Coordinates of C-alpha atoms in Angstrom, one line a residue:
X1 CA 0.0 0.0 0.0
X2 CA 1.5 3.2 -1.1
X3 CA 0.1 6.9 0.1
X4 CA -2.6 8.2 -2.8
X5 CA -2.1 11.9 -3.9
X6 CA -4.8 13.8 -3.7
X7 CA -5.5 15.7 -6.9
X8 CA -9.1 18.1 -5.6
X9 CA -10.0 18.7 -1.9
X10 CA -11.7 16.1 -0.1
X11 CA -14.7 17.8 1.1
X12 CA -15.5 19.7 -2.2
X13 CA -13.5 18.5 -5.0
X14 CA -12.3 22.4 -5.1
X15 CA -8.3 22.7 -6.2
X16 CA -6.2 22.9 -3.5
X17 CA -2.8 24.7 -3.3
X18 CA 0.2 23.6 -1.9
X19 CA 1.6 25.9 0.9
X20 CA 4.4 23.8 2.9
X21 CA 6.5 20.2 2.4
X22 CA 7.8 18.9 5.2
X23 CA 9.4 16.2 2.5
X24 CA 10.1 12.5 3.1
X25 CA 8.5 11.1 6.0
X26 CA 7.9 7.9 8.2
X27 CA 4.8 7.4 9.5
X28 CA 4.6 8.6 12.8
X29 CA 3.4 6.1 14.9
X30 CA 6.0 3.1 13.3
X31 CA 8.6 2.7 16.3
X32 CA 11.0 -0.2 15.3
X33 CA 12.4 -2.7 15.9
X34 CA 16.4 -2.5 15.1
X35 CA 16.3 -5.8 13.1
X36 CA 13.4 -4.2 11.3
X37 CA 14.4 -1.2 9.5
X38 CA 14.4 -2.7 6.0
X39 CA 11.1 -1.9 3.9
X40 CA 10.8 1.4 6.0
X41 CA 7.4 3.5 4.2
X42 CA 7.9 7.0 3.6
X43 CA 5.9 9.3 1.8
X44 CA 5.3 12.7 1.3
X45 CA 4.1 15.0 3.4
X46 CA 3.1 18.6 1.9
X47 CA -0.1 20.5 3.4
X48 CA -2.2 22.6 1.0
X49 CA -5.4 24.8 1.3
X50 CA -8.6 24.3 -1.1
X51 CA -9.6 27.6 -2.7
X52 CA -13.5 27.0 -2.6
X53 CA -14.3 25.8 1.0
X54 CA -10.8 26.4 2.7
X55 CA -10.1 23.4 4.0
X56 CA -6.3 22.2 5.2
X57 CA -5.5 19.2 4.4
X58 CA -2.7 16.7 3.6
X59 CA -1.9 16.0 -0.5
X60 CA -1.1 12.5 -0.1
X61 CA -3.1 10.2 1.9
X62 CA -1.7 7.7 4.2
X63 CA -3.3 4.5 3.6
X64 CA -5.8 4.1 7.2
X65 CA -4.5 0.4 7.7
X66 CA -0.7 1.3 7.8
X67 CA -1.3 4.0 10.5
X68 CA -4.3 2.2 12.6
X69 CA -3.1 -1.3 13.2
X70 CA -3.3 -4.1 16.2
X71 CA -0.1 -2.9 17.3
X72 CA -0.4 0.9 17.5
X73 CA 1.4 2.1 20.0
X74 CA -0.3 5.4 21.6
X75 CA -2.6 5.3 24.6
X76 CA -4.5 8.2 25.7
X77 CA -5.2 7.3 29.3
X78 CA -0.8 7.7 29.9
X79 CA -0.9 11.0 30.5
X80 CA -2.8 12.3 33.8
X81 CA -3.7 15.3 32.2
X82 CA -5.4 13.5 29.3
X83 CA -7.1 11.2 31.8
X84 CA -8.7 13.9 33.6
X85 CA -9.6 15.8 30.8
X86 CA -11.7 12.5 29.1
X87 CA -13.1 11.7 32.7
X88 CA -14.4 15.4 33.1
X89 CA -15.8 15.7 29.2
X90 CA -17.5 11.9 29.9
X91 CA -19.4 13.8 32.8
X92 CA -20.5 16.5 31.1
X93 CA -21.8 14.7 28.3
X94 CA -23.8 12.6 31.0
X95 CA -25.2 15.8 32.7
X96 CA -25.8 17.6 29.2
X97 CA -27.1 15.5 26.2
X98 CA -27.1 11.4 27.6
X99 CA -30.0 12.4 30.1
X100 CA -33.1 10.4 29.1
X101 CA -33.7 7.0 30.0
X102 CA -31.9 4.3 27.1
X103 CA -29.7 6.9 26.0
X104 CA -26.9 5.8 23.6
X105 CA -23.1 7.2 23.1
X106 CA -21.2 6.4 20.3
X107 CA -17.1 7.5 20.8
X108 CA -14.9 7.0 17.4
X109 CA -11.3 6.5 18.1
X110 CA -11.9 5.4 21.8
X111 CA -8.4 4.0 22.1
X112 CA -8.0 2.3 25.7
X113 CA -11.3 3.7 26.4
X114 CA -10.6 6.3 29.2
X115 CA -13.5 8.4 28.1
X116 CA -16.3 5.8 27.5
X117 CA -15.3 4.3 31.1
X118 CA -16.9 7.1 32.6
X119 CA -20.2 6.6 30.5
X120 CA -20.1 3.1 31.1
X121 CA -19.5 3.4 34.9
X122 CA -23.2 5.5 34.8
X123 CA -24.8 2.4 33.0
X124 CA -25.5 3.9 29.9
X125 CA -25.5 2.3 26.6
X126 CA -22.5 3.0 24.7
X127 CA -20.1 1.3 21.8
X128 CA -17.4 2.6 21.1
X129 CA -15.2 2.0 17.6
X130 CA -11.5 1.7 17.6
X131 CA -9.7 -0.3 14.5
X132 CA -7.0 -0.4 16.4
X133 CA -7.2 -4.2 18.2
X134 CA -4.7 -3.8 20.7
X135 CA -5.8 -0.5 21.8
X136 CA -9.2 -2.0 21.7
X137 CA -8.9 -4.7 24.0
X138 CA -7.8 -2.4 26.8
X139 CA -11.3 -1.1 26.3
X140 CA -13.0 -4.0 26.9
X141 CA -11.0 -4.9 30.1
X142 CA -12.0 -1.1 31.5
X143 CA -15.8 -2.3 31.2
X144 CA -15.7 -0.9 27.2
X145 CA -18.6 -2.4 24.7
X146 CA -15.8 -1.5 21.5
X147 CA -16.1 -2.5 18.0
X148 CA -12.9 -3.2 16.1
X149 CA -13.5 -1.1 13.6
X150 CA -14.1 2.1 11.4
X151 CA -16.5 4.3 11.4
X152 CA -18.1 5.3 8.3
X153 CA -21.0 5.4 6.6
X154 CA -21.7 1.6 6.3
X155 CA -21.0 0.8 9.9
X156 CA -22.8 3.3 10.9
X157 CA -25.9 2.2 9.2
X158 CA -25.4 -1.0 10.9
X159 CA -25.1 0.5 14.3
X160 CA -28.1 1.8 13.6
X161 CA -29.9 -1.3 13.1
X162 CA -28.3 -3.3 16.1
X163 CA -28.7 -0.2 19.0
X164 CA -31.1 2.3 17.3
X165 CA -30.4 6.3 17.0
X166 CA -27.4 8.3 18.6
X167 CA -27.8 10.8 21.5
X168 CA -23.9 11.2 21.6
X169 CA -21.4 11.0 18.9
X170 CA -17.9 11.8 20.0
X171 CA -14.4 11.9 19.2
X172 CA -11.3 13.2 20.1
X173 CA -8.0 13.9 18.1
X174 CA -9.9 11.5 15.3
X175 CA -11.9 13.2 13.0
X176 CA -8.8 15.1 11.5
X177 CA -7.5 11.3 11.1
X178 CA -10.0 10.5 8.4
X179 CA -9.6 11.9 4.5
X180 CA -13.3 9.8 4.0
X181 CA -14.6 12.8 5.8
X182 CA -17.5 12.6 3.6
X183 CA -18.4 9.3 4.6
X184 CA -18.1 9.4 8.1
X185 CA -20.4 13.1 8.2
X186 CA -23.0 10.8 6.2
X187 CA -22.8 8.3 9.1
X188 CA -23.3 10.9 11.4
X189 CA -26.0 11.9 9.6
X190 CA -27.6 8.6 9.4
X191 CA -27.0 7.5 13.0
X192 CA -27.8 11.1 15.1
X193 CA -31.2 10.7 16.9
X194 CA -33.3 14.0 15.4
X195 CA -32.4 16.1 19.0
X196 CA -28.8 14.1 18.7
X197 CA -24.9 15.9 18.6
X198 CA -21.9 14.8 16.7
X199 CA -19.0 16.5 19.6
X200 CA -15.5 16.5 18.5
X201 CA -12.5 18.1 19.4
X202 CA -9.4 18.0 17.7
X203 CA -6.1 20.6 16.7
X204 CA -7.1 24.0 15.8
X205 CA -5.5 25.6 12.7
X206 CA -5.2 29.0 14.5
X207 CA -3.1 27.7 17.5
X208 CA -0.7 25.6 14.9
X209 CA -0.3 28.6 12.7
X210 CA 0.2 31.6 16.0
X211 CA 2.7 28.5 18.1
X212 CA 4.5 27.7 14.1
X213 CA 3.3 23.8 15.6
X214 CA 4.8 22.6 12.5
X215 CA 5.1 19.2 14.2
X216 CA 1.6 18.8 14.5
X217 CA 1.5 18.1 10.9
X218 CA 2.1 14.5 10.3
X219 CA 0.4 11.5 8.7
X220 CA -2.6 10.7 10.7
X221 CA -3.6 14.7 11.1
X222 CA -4.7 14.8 7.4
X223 CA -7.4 18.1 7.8
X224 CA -6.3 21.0 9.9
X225 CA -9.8 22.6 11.1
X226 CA -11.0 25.8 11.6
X227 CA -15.1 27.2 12.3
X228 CA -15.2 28.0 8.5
X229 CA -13.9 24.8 6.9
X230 CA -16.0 22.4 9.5
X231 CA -19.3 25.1 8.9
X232 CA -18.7 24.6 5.2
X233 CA -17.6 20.4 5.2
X234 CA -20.9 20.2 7.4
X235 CA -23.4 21.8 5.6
X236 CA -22.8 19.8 2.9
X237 CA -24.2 16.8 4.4
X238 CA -26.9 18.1 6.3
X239 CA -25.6 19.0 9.6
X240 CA -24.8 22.2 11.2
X241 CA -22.2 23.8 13.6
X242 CA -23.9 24.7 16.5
X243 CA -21.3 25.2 18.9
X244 CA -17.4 26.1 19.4
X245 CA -15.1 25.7 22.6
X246 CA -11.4 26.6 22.8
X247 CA -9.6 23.8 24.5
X248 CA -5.7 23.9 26.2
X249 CA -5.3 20.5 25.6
X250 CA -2.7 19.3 22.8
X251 CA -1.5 22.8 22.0
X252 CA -4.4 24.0 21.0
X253 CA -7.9 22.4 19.8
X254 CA -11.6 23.1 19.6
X255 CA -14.6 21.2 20.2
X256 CA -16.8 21.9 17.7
X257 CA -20.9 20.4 17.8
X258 CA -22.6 19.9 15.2
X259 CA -26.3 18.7 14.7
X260 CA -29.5 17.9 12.2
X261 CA -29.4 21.2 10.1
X262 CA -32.4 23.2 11.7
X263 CA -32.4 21.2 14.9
X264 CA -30.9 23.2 17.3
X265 CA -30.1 27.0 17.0
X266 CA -26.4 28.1 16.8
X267 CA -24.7 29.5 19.8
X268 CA -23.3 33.0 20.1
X269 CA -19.8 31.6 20.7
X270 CA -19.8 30.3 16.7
X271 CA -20.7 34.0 15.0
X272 CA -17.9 35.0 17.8
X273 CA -15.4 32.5 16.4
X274 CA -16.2 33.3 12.8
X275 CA -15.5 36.6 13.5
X276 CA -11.7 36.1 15.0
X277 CA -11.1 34.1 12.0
X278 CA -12.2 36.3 9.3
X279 CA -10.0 39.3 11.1
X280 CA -7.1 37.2 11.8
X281 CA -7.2 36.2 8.4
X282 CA -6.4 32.5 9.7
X283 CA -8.2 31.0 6.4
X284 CA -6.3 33.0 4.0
X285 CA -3.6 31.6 1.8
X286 CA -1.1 34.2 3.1
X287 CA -1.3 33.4 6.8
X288 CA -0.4 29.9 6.0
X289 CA 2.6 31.1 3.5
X290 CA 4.2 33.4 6.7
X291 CA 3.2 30.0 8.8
X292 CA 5.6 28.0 6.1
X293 CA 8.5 30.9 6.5
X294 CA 8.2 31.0 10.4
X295 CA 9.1 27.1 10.2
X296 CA 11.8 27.0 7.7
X297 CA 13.2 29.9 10.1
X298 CA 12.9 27.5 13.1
X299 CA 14.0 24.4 11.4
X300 CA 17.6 26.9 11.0
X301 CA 17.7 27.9 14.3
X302 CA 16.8 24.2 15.7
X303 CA 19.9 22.1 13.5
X304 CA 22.4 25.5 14.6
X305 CA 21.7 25.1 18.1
X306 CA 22.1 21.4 18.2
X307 CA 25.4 21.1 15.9
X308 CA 26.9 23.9 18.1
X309 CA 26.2 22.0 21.3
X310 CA 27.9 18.9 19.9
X311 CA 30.7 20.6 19.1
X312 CA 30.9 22.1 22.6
X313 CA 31.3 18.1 23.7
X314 CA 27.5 18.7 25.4
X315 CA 25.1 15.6 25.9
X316 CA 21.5 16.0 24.6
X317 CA 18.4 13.4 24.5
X318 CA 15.4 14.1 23.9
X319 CA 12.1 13.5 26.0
X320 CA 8.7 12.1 24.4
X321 CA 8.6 9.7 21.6
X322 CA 5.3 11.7 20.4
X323 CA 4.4 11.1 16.7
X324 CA 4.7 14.6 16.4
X325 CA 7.8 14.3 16.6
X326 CA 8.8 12.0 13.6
X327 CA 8.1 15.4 11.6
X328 CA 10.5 17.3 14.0
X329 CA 13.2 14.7 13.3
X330 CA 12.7 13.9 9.8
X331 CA 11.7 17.5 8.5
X332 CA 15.6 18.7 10.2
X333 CA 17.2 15.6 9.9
X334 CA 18.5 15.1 13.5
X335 CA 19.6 11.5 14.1
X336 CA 21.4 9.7 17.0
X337 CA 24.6 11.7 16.4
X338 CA 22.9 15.0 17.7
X339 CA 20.1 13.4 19.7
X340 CA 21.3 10.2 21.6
X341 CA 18.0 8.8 22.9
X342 CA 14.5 9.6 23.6
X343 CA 12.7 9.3 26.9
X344 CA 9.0 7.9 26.9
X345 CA 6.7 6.9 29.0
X346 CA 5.0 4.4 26.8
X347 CA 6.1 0.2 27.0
X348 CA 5.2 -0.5 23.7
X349 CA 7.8 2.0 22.1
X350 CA 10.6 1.7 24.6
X351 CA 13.6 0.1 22.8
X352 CA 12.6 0.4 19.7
X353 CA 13.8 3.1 17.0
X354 CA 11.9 6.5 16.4
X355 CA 10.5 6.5 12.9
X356 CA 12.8 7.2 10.3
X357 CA 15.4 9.1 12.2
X358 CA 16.1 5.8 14.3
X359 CA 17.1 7.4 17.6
X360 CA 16.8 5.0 20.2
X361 CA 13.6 4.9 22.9
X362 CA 14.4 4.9 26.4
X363 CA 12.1 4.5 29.3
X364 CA 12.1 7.1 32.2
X365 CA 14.3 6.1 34.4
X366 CA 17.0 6.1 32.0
X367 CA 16.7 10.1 31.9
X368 CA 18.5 10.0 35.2
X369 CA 21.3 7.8 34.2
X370 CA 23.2 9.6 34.1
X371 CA 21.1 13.4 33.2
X372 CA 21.5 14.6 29.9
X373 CA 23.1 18.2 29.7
X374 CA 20.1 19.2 27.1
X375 CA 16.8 17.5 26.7
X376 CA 14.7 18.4 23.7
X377 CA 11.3 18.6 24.9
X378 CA 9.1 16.7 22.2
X379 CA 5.8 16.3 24.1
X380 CA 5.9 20.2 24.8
X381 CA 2.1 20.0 25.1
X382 CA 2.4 18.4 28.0
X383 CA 5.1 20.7 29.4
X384 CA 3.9 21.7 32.7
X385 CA 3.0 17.5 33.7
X386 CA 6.9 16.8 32.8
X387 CA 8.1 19.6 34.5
X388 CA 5.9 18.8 37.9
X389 CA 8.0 14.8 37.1
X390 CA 11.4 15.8 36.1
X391 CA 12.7 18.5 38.7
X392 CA 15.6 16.5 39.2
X393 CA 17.1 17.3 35.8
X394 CA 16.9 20.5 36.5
X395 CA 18.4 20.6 39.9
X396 CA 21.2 19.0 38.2
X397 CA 21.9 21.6 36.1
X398 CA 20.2 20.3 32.6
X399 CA 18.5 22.7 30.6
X400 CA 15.4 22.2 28.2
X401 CA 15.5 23.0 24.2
X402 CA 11.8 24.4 23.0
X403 CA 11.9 25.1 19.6
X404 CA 8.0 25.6 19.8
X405 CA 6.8 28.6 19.1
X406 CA 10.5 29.7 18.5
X407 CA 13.6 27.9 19.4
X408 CA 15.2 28.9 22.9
X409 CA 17.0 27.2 25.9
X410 CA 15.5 27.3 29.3

């Protein structure tokens, strides 16, 4: 299976236009194995903006199977953060829209199920659908009704047959996963009860473009939302954005709600949204061309600071094996000789090889033996949580690379 380039937008079929390539990459999630790098897939990955409805997207497509897989590696319920964020948004879906008696909540993407265990812990119906089998069957040991699979239009008609209408559908970080946008709004479509909500949360265009997140770009984010391009991608199929919330979480995201066209009227926070958009200029092709110079800048600044460090004898590692971070890696070309390892908290990536850069995966503890002199802080959206952990490091005089929104030493 090689990646598909995309020739019109997804949504609309409009033409899109290249804006940045972040060249040859890995996929972001494939830690190996060192007997195992042989057969390695790349492909390229470019963003570009469609003219008509102003949608970001990818302009290759990673085929789903390579990147969603039995042994996929991330887990959202790791981080503590994460955790409480999922167990707080699984209450206030119970207090807010799964409030009659036989409600039903659909999740897509539920990964170890961290969110749906708070649903299922009230009693009420739920399924959630993860392709992913290993992630999966943490799911079911939490309690988790998950089916191994995608969601799209078909399944969806077949959930609809087995457990009746939606009150709930949710997701998080996995609607920007999924070029067959079209398909999966027509499930949505199909499967919302009349009064239901289609909630989803994932990275918001404005906060890569003002933080030049460039590593937030990578193979499984293939559409880079903003109140416009979701408004426009919804109508489309029948539904309508109802509601907006900024979110801290991941660098930046919104949760947007959408509903039945008609169904429910739009809050004030939308037109609000809409509005910062159209005078920040966010979907313009220009902001994303500055966005493009600000990371070619940064990329500079980011290979300079580490060559000159190497040269001055200093020891640097690295801490969070985040997929993000294959486009770091790849995009500046820093291997093992300026990065020596990576620290992560996940098992199932410790000891393995990042993607395509190949720096070893370390777990932890080994962040201590001895300290590093630098640690370049992949999982920066998590900052504050591995500062809380690792005040050690700094005690013993290490110092933390950023290079997000600009590159500095702290």
């Amino acid at each position: 299976m090689t990646a598909l380039a995309v020739s019109g937008c997804r949504i609309c079929g409009g033409p899109v236009t290249e804006v940045l390539d972040l060249g040859r990459q890995p996929l972001s999630d494939a830690f190996l194995r060192p007997a195992d790098l042989a057969g390695e897939f790349f492909y390229r990955l470019a963003l570009g903006r469609c003219a008509d409805c102003t949608m970001v997207q990818l302009v290759e497509e990673v085929p789903r199977e390579r990147m969603f897989h039995h042994d996929y590696p991330y887990r959202s319920s790791l981080s503590s953060v994460m955790r409480a964020h999922f167990t707080g948004t699984g209450r206030e879906l119970l207090a807010t829209e799964l409030t009659r008696p036989g409600a039903f909540c659909v999740e897509l993407g539920c990964n170890d199920g961290v969110m749906l265990r708070t649903v299922a812990q009230a009693g009420v119906r739920h399924l959630g659908f993860e392709p992913s089998a290993g992630v999966a069957e943490l799911a079911r040991r939490q309690g988790v009704r998950v089916r191994t699979d995608f969601f799209e239009e078909k399944t969806a008609a077949d959930v609809l047959v087995t457990d009746g209408p939606a009150d709930v559908i949710y997701a998080a970080n996995t609607i920007c996963h999924l070029p067959y946008l079209d398909s999966v709004l027509r499930g949505a479509r199909l499967l919302l009860a009349p009064g239901g909500v289609l909630v989803f949360e994932d990275p918001y265009l404005d906060d890569i473009l003002a933080r030049t997140a460039f590593d937030q770009i990578y193979d499984e984010h293939f559409y880079y939302f903003t109140a416009h391009s979701v408004r426009a991608a919804a109508a489309r199929f029948g539904l309508e954005l109802v509601d907006v919330r900024r979110l801290p979480v991941h660098g930046g995201e919104v949760r947007y709600t959408l509903a039945h066209a008609g169904a429910r009227t739009p809050s004030p926070a939308v037109a609000d949204l809409l509005r910062q958009e159209r005078e920040r200029g966010v979907t313009g092709v220009e902001a994303l061309r500055r966005f493009a110079a600000d990371v070619a800048r940064n990329r500079a600044e980011l290979v300079a600071l580490l060559r000159s460090l190497k040269e001055e004898g200093r020891t640097v590692a690295a801490y969070g094996a985040t997929a993000k971070s294959a486009t770091v890696t790849n995009y500046c070309g820093l291997g093992p000789e300026l990065i020596s390892y990576v620290c992560d908290t996940t098992p199932a990536k410790q000891g393995r090889l990042t993607p395509g850069a190949h720096i070893p995966v370390r777990p932890p503890a080994a962040f201590a033996d001895p300290y590093p002199d630098y640690a370049v802080l992949f999982a920066w959206n998590h900052a504050e949580e591995i500062m809380a952990k690792e005040t050690g490091f700094r005690a013993a005089g290490g110092r933390w690379i950023h290079y997000v929104p600009t590159v500095r030493v702290r």
